[in-house]
Coordinates of C-alpha atoms and ligand atoms in Angstrom, one line a residue:
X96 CA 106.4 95.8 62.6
X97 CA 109.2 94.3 64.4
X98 CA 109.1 95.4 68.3
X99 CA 112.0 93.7 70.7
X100 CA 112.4 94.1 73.8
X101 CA 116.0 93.7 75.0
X102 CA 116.3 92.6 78.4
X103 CA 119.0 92.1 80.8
X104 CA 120.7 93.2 83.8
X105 CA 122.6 96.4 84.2
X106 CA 125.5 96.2 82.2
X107 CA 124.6 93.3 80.0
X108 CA 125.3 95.5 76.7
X109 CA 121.9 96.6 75.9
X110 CA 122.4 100.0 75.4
X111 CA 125.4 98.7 72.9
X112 CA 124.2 95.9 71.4
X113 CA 120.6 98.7 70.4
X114 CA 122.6 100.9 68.5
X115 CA 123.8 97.4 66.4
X116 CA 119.9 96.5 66.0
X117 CA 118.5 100.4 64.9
X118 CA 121.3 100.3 62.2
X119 CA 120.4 96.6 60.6
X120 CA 116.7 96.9 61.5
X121 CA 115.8 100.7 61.4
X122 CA 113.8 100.4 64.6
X123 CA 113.6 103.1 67.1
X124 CA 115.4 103.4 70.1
X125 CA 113.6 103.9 73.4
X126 CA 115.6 103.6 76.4
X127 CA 113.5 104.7 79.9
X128 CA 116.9 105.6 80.9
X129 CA 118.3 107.6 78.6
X130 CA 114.6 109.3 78.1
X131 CA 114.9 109.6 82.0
X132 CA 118.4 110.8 82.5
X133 CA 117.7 113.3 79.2
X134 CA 114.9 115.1 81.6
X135 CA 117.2 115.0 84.7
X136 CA 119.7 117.5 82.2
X137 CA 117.0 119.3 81.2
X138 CA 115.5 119.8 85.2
X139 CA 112.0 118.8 84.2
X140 CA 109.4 117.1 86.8
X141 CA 109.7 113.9 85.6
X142 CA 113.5 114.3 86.4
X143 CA 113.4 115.5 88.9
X144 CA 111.1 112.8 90.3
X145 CA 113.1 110.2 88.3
X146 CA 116.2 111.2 89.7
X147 CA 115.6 110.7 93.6
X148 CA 115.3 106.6 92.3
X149 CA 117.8 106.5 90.2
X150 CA 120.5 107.9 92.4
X151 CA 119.3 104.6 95.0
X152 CA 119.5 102.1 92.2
X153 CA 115.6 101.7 92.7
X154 CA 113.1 101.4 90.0
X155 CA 110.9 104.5 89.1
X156 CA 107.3 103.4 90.0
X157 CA 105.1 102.2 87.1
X158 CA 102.8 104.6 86.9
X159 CA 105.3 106.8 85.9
X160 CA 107.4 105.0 83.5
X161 CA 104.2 103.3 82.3
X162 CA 102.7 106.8 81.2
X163 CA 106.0 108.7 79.7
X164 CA 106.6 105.0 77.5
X165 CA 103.2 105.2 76.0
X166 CA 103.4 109.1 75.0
X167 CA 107.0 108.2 73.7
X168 CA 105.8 105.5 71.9
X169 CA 102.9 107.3 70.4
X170 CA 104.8 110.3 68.9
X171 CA 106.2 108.1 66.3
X172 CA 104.3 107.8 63.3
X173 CA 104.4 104.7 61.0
X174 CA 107.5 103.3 62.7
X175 CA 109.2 100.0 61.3
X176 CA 109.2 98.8 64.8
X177 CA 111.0 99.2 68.0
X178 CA 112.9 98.3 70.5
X179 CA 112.6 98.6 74.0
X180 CA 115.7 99.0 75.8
X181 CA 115.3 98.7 79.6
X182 CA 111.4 98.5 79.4
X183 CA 109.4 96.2 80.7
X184 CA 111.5 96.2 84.3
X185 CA 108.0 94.4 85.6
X186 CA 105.4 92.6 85.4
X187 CA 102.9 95.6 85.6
X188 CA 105.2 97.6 82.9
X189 CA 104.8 94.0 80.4
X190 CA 101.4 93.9 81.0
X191 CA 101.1 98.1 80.2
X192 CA 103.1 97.5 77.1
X193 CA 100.8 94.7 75.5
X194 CA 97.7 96.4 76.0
X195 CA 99.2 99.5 74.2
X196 CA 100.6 97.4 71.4
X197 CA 97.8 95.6 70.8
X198 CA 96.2 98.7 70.3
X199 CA 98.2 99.6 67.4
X200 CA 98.1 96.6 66.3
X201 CA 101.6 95.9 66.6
X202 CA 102.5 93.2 69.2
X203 CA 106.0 92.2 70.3
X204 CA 107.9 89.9 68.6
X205 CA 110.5 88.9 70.0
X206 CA 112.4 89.4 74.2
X207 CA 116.0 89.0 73.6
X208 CA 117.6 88.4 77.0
X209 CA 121.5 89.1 77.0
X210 CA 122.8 86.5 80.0
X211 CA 125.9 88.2 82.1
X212 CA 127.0 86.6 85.3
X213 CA 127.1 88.9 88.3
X214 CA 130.7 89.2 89.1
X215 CA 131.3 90.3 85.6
X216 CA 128.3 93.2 85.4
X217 CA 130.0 94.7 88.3
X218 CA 133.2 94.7 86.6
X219 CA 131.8 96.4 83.5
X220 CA 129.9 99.1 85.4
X221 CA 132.7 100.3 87.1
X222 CA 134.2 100.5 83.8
X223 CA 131.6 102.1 82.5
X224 CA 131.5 105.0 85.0
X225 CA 134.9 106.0 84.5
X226 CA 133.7 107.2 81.3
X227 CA 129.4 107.3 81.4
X228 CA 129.5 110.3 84.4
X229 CA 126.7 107.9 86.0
X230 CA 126.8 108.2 89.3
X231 CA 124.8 104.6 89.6
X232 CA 127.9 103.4 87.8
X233 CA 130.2 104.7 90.0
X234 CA 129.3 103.1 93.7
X235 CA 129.2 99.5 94.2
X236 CA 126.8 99.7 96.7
X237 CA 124.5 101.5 94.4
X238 CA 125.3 98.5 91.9
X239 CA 124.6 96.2 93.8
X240 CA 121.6 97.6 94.9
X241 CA 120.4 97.7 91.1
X242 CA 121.4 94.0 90.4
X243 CA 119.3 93.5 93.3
X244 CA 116.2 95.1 92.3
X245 CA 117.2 93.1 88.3
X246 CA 116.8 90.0 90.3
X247 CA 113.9 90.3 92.4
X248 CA 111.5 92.6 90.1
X249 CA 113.1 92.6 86.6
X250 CA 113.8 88.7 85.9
X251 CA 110.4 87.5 86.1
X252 CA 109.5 89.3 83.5
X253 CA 110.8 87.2 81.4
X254 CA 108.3 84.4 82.4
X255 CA 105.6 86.6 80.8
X256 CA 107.1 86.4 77.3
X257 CA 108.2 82.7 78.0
X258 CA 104.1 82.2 78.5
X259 CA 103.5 83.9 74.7
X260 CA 106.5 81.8 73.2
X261 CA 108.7 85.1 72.3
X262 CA 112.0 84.5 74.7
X263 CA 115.0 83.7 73.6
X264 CA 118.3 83.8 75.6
X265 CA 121.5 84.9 74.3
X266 CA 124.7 84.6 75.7
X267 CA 126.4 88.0 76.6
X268 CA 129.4 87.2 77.1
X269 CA 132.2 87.6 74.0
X270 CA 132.8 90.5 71.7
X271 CA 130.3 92.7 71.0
X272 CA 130.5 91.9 67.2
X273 CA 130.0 88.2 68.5
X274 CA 127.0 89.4 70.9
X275 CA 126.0 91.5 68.3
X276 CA 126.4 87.9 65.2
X277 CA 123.8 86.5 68.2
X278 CA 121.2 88.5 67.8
X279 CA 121.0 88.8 64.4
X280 CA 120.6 85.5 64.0
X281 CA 117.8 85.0 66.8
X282 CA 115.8 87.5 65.4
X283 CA 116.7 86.4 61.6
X284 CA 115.6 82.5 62.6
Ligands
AMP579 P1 119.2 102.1 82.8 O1 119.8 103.2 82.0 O2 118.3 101.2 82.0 O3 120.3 101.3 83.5 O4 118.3 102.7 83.9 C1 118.8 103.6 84.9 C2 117.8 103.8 86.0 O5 116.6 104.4 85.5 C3 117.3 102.5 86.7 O6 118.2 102.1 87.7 C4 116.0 103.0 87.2 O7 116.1 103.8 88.4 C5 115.5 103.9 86.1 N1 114.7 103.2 85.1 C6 115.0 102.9 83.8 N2 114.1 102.2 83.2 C7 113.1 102.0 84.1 C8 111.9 101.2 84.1 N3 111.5 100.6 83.0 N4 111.2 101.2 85.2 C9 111.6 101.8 86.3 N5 112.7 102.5 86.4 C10 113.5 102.6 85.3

């Protein structure tokens, strides 16, 4: 199985650069976000509980990301792999995700970190609002607030796959067929 996770700060092109990687790879998708923002439109729990987060910028807690990843995870039968998009945001979320692997037997392969300077994240989230109907892309302050939490909680995860040998950087900024020519070649190497 190939499982990546692709990591990166909000609006480094992860969500874009996925869609690139399920076509070549035929992984599946899973995005906490999108899984999150799909039960805020439908008004479950979870969303509801998600949501009160989300609309700070703040990180759902790990116990409850940790718990809808793994039943997400385990409704796919036989899957040629997958990629995490926006999953592990910590340290305790990395940790949740190799024991589960390792239970099936299918360990990650490979982090691919897309590397955006600041100023140009906030740039491309305000962008992206005008046509995403986030409400976490609209506000700067909530933006900032989110690059924030990317810095202090989120980046040190990449220390953890560092340790196991399976990081690779890639530069995020250039076309996204260029982005997109970068990580097929990491993965490819
Ligand atoms: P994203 O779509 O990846 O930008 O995520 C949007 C928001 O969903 C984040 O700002 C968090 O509030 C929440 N979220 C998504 N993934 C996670 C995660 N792995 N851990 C905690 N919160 C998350």
């Amino acid at each position: 199985m190939l499982n990546i996770v692709l990591f990166g700060p909000p609006g480094a092109g992860k969500g874009t650069q996925s869609e690139r990687l399920i076509e070549r790879y035929g992984l599946v998708h899973l995005s906490t976000g999108d899984i999150f923002r799909a039960n805020i439109k439908g008004e479950t729990e979870l969303g509801l509980m998600a949501k009160s987060f989300m609309d700070q910028g703040k990180l759902v807690p790990d116990e409850v990301t940790i718990n809808m990843l793994h039943s997400e995870v385990l409704k796919h039968d036989n899957p040629k792999g997958f990629i995490f998009d926006g999953f592990p945001r910590t340290n305790a979320q990395a940790l949740a995700l190799d024991v589960l692997l390792d239970g099936l037997n299918a360990p990650i392969s490979l982090m691919l970190a897309l590397e955006v300077e600041e100023s140009e994240l906030k740039v491309r989230l305000l962008k992206r609002a005008e046509s995403s109907g986030r409400a976490d892309d609209a506000d700067p302050a909530i933006i900032e607030n989110r690059i924030r939490v990317y810095n202090n909680e989120t980046a040190p995860v990449k220390a953890f796959y560092q340790a196991q040998n399976k990081f690779k950087s890639i530069d995020g900024i250039g076309t996204i067929d260029e982005i997109t020519e970068r990580l097929f070649a990491a993965i490819e190497a």
